[in-house]
mmCIF file of C-alpha atoms in Angstrom:
data_model
loop_
_atom_site.group_PDB
_atom_site.id
_atom_site.type_symbol
_atom_site.label_atom_id
_atom_site.label_comp_id
_atom_site.label_asym_id
_atom_site.label_seq_id
_atom_site.Cartn_x
_atom_site.Cartn_y
_atom_site.Cartn_z
ATOM 1 C CA MET A 854 150.248 145.186 111.821
ATOM 2 C CA ASP A 855 146.802 144.767 110.072
ATOM 3 C CA SER A 856 147.591 145.674 105.965
ATOM 4 C CA LEU A 857 150.353 142.770 107.029
ATOM 5 C CA SER A 858 147.334 140.106 109.115
ATOM 6 C CA LEU A 859 145.390 140.758 105.656
ATOM 7 C CA TYR A 860 148.433 140.378 103.408
ATOM 8 C CA GLU A 861 148.946 136.929 105.316
ATOM 9 C CA ILE A 862 145.376 136.343 104.662
ATOM 10 C CA SER A 863 145.244 136.922 100.955
ATOM 11 C CA CYS A 864 148.612 135.179 100.311
ATOM 12 C CA PHE A 865 146.847 131.949 102.187
ATOM 13 C CA ALA A 866 144.251 132.026 101.004
ATOM 14 C CA ALA A 867 145.546 132.386 97.108
ATOM 15 C CA GLY A 868 147.723 129.096 97.955
ATOM 16 C CA PHE A 869 145.083 127.035 99.720
ATOM 17 C CA ALA A 870 143.174 127.383 96.760
ATOM 18 C CA GLY A 871 145.725 126.598 93.832
ATOM 19 C CA ASN A 872 145.762 123.414 96.938
ATOM 20 C CA LEU A 873 142.153 122.425 96.370
ATOM 21 C CA PHE A 874 141.558 122.762 92.491
ATOM 22 C CA ALA A 875 145.450 121.264 92.283
ATOM 23 C CA PHE A 876 143.649 118.065 94.577
ATOM 24 C CA ALA A 877 141.185 118.035 91.139
ATOM 25 C CA LEU A 878 143.957 117.557 88.694
ATOM 26 C CA PHE A 879 145.332 114.782 90.436
ATOM 27 C CA LEU A 880 142.472 112.912 90.281
ATOM 28 C CA SER A 881 142.113 113.326 86.572
ATOM 29 C CA PRO A 882 143.484 110.008 85.925
ATOM 30 C CA VAL A 883 141.085 108.021 88.390
ATOM 31 C CA PRO A 884 139.346 107.042 84.961
ATOM 32 C CA THR A 885 142.639 105.664 83.654
ATOM 33 C CA PHE A 886 144.139 103.817 86.339
ATOM 34 C CA LYS A 887 140.390 102.021 86.870
ATOM 35 C CA ARG A 888 139.897 101.165 83.431
ATOM 36 C CA ILE A 889 143.375 99.664 83.872
ATOM 37 C CA LEU A 890 142.363 97.732 87.304
ATOM 38 C CA LYS A 891 139.236 96.317 85.789
ATOM 39 C CA ALA A 892 141.150 94.784 82.588
ATOM 40 C CA LYS A 893 144.009 93.739 84.526
ATOM 41 C CA SER A 894 146.229 95.689 82.207
ATOM 42 C CA THR A 895 147.928 99.083 81.452
ATOM 43 C CA GLU A 896 146.664 98.296 77.528
ATOM 44 C CA GLN A 897 147.896 101.106 75.197
ATOM 45 C CA PHE A 898 148.347 103.670 78.100
ATOM 46 C CA ASP A 899 151.573 105.065 78.710
ATOM 47 C CA GLY A 900 153.207 105.793 81.531
ATOM 48 C CA LEU A 901 155.991 108.106 80.563
ATOM 49 C CA PRO A 902 153.894 110.791 81.365
ATOM 50 C CA TYR A 903 152.674 110.068 85.482
ATOM 51 C CA LEU A 904 156.824 109.561 85.348
ATOM 52 C CA LEU A 905 157.464 113.303 84.704
ATOM 53 C CA SER A 906 154.578 114.651 86.660
ATOM 54 C CA LEU A 907 155.953 113.366 89.782
ATOM 55 C CA LEU A 908 160.005 115.172 88.558
ATOM 56 C CA ASN A 909 158.038 118.195 88.379
ATOM 57 C CA CYS A 910 156.417 117.145 91.810
ATOM 58 C CA PHE A 911 159.832 116.546 93.549
ATOM 59 C CA ILE A 912 160.964 119.686 92.444
ATOM 60 C CA CYS A 913 158.777 121.934 92.726
ATOM 61 C CA LEU A 914 157.895 120.887 96.369
ATOM 62 C CA TRP A 915 162.244 121.603 96.679
ATOM 63 C CA TYR A 916 161.520 125.107 95.777
ATOM 64 C CA GLY A 917 158.765 124.536 98.329
ATOM 65 C CA LEU A 918 161.048 123.517 101.125
ATOM 66 C CA PRO A 919 162.680 126.552 103.780
ATOM 67 C CA TRP A 920 165.973 125.798 102.699
ATOM 68 C CA VAL A 921 165.176 126.549 99.136
ATOM 69 C CA SER A 922 162.997 129.315 99.615
ATOM 70 C CA ASP A 923 161.178 130.351 103.366
ATOM 71 C CA GLY A 924 157.498 131.424 102.975
ATOM 72 C CA ARG A 925 156.586 128.542 100.273
ATOM 73 C CA LEU A 926 155.091 126.365 102.264
ATOM 74 C CA LEU A 927 152.325 126.004 100.167
ATOM 75 C CA VAL A 928 153.993 124.950 97.171
ATOM 76 C CA ALA A 929 155.821 122.283 99.093
ATOM 77 C CA THR A 930 152.042 120.569 100.493
ATOM 78 C CA VAL A 931 150.365 120.626 97.249
ATOM 79 C CA ASN A 932 153.630 119.634 95.592
ATOM 80 C CA GLY A 933 154.209 116.678 98.013
ATOM 81 C CA THR A 934 150.402 116.055 97.496
ATOM 82 C CA GLY A 935 150.859 115.356 93.785
ATOM 83 C CA ALA A 936 154.411 113.619 94.286
ATOM 84 C CA ALA A 937 152.255 111.240 96.634
ATOM 85 C CA PHE A 938 149.589 110.843 93.199
ATOM 86 C CA GLN A 939 152.303 109.888 90.978
ATOM 87 C CA LEU A 940 153.455 107.950 93.078
ATOM 88 C CA ALA A 941 150.846 105.255 93.621
ATOM 89 C CA TYR A 942 149.872 105.549 89.730
ATOM 90 C CA ILE A 943 153.361 104.397 88.456
ATOM 91 C CA SER A 944 153.239 101.402 91.148
ATOM 92 C CA LEU A 945 149.555 101.047 89.745
ATOM 93 C CA PHE A 946 150.397 100.343 85.889
ATOM 94 C CA PHE A 947 153.893 99.135 86.860
ATOM 95 C CA ILE A 948 151.504 95.903 88.865
ATOM 96 C CA TYR A 949 149.602 96.175 86.083
ATOM 97 C CA ALA A 950 152.342 96.286 82.955
ATOM 98 C CA ASP A 951 151.937 93.581 79.836
ATOM 99 C CA SER A 952 155.126 92.946 79.700
ATOM 100 C CA ARG A 953 158.273 92.501 82.084
ATOM 101 C CA LYS A 954 159.896 95.274 79.290
ATOM 102 C CA THR A 955 157.517 97.854 79.884
ATOM 103 C CA ARG A 956 158.407 96.841 83.513
ATOM 104 C CA LEU A 957 161.790 97.283 83.248
ATOM 105 C CA ARG A 958 161.461 100.418 80.706
ATOM 106 C CA MET A 959 159.404 102.089 83.958
ATOM 107 C CA VAL A 960 161.851 101.103 86.663
ATOM 108 C CA GLY A 961 164.623 102.473 84.788
ATOM 109 C CA LEU A 962 163.077 105.678 84.011
ATOM 110 C CA LEU A 963 162.684 106.049 87.650
ATOM 111 C CA VAL A 964 166.239 105.350 88.033
ATOM 112 C CA LEU A 965 166.836 108.258 85.923
ATOM 113 C CA LEU A 966 164.134 110.437 87.313
ATOM 114 C CA VAL A 967 165.345 109.889 90.832
ATOM 115 C CA CYS A 968 169.161 110.610 90.124
ATOM 116 C CA ALA A 969 168.032 114.014 88.233
ATOM 117 C CA PHE A 970 165.867 115.507 90.964
ATOM 118 C CA ALA A 971 169.198 114.012 93.605
ATOM 119 C CA LEU A 972 171.107 116.017 91.389
ATOM 120 C CA VAL A 973 169.333 119.314 91.285
ATOM 121 C CA ALA A 974 168.666 118.984 94.949
ATOM 122 C CA HIS A 975 172.567 118.273 95.524
ATOM 123 C CA ALA A 976 173.778 121.033 93.005
ATOM 124 C CA SER A 977 171.615 123.474 95.331
ATOM 125 C CA ILE A 978 172.818 122.698 98.409
ATOM 126 C CA ALA A 979 176.472 122.128 96.969
ATOM 127 C CA PHE A 980 177.512 124.577 95.456
ATOM 128 C CA PHE A 981 175.027 127.919 96.054
ATOM 129 C CA ASP A 982 173.928 129.858 98.968
ATOM 130 C CA GLN A 983 170.922 132.105 99.459
ATOM 131 C CA PRO A 984 169.996 133.979 97.329
ATOM 132 C CA THR A 985 171.162 132.067 94.191
ATOM 133 C CA ARG A 986 170.045 128.719 95.442
ATOM 134 C CA GLN A 987 166.390 129.755 95.482
ATOM 135 C CA GLN A 988 167.093 130.975 91.654
ATOM 136 C CA PHE A 989 168.711 128.466 90.725
ATOM 137 C CA VAL A 990 166.037 125.876 92.124
ATOM 138 C CA GLY A 991 163.153 128.549 91.015
ATOM 139 C CA ALA A 992 164.524 128.781 87.002
ATOM 140 C CA VAL A 993 164.137 124.747 87.240
ATOM 141 C CA SER A 994 161.028 124.453 88.588
ATOM 142 C CA MET A 995 159.865 127.081 86.180
ATOM 143 C CA ALA A 996 161.291 125.323 83.229
ATOM 144 C CA SER A 997 159.369 121.885 84.862
ATOM 145 C CA LEU A 998 156.659 123.829 85.150
ATOM 146 C CA ILE A 999 156.300 125.131 82.028
ATOM 147 C CA SER A 1000 156.704 121.896 80.375
ATOM 148 C CA MET A 1001 153.732 120.677 81.844
ATOM 149 C CA PHE A 1002 151.370 123.254 80.856
ATOM 150 C CA ALA A 1003 153.003 122.886 77.613
ATOM 151 C CA SER A 1004 152.156 119.470 76.867
ATOM 152 C CA PRO A 1005 147.651 119.803 76.272
ATOM 153 C CA LEU A 1006 148.903 122.035 73.275
ATOM 154 C CA ALA A 1007 149.452 118.287 71.271
ATOM 155 C CA VAL A 1008 145.420 117.443 73.029
ATOM 156 C CA MET A 1009 143.776 120.746 72.133
ATOM 157 C CA GLY A 1010 145.635 121.089 68.209
ATOM 158 C CA VAL A 1011 143.712 117.520 68.143
ATOM 159 C CA VAL A 1012 140.148 119.072 69.314
ATOM 160 C CA ILE A 1013 140.733 121.811 65.790
ATOM 161 C CA ARG A 1014 141.888 119.465 63.886
ATOM 162 C CA THR A 1015 138.812 117.188 64.357
ATOM 163 C CA GLU A 1016 136.551 119.408 65.650
ATOM 164 C CA CYS A 1017 135.509 117.724 68.806
ATOM 165 C CA VAL A 1018 136.203 118.397 72.339
ATOM 166 C CA GLU A 1019 135.841 114.154 73.458
ATOM 167 C CA PHE A 1020 139.127 114.712 74.141
ATOM 168 C CA MET A 1021 139.928 117.495 76.277
ATOM 169 C CA PRO A 1022 137.149 117.188 79.454
ATOM 170 C CA PHE A 1023 136.426 120.186 80.823
ATOM 171 C CA TYR A 1024 136.808 119.769 84.202
ATOM 172 C CA LEU A 1025 140.135 119.061 84.036
ATOM 173 C CA SER A 1026 140.670 122.449 81.642
ATOM 174 C CA LEU A 1027 138.458 124.213 84.400
ATOM 175 C CA SER A 1028 140.647 123.310 86.912
ATOM 176 C CA THR A 1029 143.934 123.265 85.435
ATOM 177 C CA LEU A 1030 142.167 127.448 84.773
ATOM 178 C CA LEU A 1031 141.138 127.774 88.637
ATOM 179 C CA MET A 1032 144.162 126.463 89.817
ATOM 180 C CA SER A 1033 146.830 128.302 87.889
ATOM 181 C CA ALA A 1034 144.948 131.781 88.650
ATOM 182 C CA SER A 1035 144.984 130.122 91.866
ATOM 183 C CA PHE A 1036 148.901 130.174 92.509
ATOM 184 C CA ALA A 1037 149.130 132.690 89.840
ATOM 185 C CA ALA A 1038 147.720 135.838 92.363
ATOM 186 C CA TYR A 1039 149.791 134.169 94.948
ATOM 187 C CA GLY A 1040 153.046 134.474 92.858
ATOM 188 C CA VAL A 1041 151.969 137.808 92.396
ATOM 189 C CA LEU A 1042 151.388 138.584 96.471
ATOM 190 C CA LEU A 1043 155.017 137.151 97.313
ATOM 191 C CA ARG A 1044 157.009 138.803 94.310
ATOM 192 C CA ASP A 1045 157.891 135.696 93.442
ATOM 193 C CA LEU A 1046 159.093 135.354 89.126
ATOM 194 C CA PHE A 1047 159.329 131.069 89.720
ATOM 195 C CA ILE A 1048 155.891 130.618 91.158
ATOM 196 C CA TYR A 1049 153.432 133.296 89.261
ATOM 197 C CA LEU A 1050 155.250 133.156 85.556
ATOM 198 C CA PRO A 1051 154.695 129.954 84.920
ATOM 199 C CA ASN A 1052 151.158 129.609 86.571
ATOM 200 C CA GLY A 1053 149.968 133.118 84.752
ATOM 201 C CA LEU A 1054 151.116 131.028 81.127
ATOM 202 C CA GLY A 1055 149.045 127.989 82.269
ATOM 203 C CA VAL A 1056 145.314 131.241 83.115
ATOM 204 C CA VAL A 1057 146.046 130.893 79.548
ATOM 205 C CA LEU A 1058 146.108 127.764 77.904
ATOM 206 C CA GLY A 1059 143.500 126.667 80.397
ATOM 207 C CA ALA A 1060 141.807 129.662 79.490
ATOM 208 C CA THR A 1061 142.398 128.652 75.887
ATOM 209 C CA GLN A 1062 140.965 125.408 76.360
ATOM 210 C CA LEU A 1063 137.544 126.363 77.492
ATOM 211 C CA THR A 1064 137.613 128.653 74.600
ATOM 212 C CA LEU A 1065 137.667 125.949 72.398
ATOM 213 C CA TYR A 1066 134.949 123.742 74.406
ATOM 214 C CA ALA A 1067 133.003 126.214 74.455
ATOM 215 C CA TYR A 1068 132.940 126.676 70.592
ATOM 216 C CA TYR A 1069 133.747 122.613 69.226
ATOM 217 C CA SER A 1070 131.210 121.080 71.700
ATOM 218 C CA ARG A 1071 128.669 123.761 70.026
ATOM 219 C CA LYS A 1072 129.247 123.646 66.912
ATOM 220 C CA TRP A 1073 130.526 119.291 66.476
ATOM 221 C CA ARG A 1074 128.478 116.380 69.177
ATOM 222 C CA CYS A 1075 131.197 113.531 69.383
ATOM 223 C CA LYS A 1076 129.546 111.007 67.891
ATOM 224 C CA ASP A 1077 130.951 108.074 69.232
ATOM 225 C CA THR A 1078 132.816 108.278 72.882
ATOM 226 C CA SER A 1079 132.829 104.930 73.524
ATOM 227 C CA ALA A 1080 136.652 104.999 74.464
ATOM 228 C CA PRO A 1081 137.979 108.710 75.476
ATOM 229 C CA LEU A 1082 141.254 109.440 75.577
ATOM 230 C CA LEU A 1083 142.082 109.228 79.133
ATOM 231 C CA ALA A 1084 144.635 111.830 80.647
#
């Protein structure tokens, strides 16, 4: 009983820590939207990353719910919070979009996103029983997470080419590493491949970003930081 209690406490601690570090990631676009609010325009910013993040949160939220996976509530809470943030960002992006065409594009993509999630959710309930349902949704969520973790690779390429870390904020990279490490530990404790594998890749990515940051921040100081690329 003691070992079981310790196991449960360890799982909760790892998952809760992951939720806290993820919260810092969800707040990372705030400077972008402060700029949008001040300018009353989305300027050159693209809303697609927020839509893709929303789809990822929806799918991972679905994976964490009891009728798909038992004992994954902390996966559901972090992605439910993430979905709320993304919806807020998308709403602001829609309000301050520069043209009607941009708004229509955002609405079209949002409808497509909701349909894609609804298809995954319906298929998992209609065509799969446990444990196959968990495996199906887990595979989809893992693919979605890996694609999200891979997205900063382009920014890392920019850092290497320009030898400038202005495009890769330190605290964003640190939050990625800490969140991924926490959820990787959570997945290992639960023996859940669909959690620890993509987050293990996130640990590698976060560590690589911090290594690049340490190397290039010493080698080169950015001359112009007046207009950083905000994620």
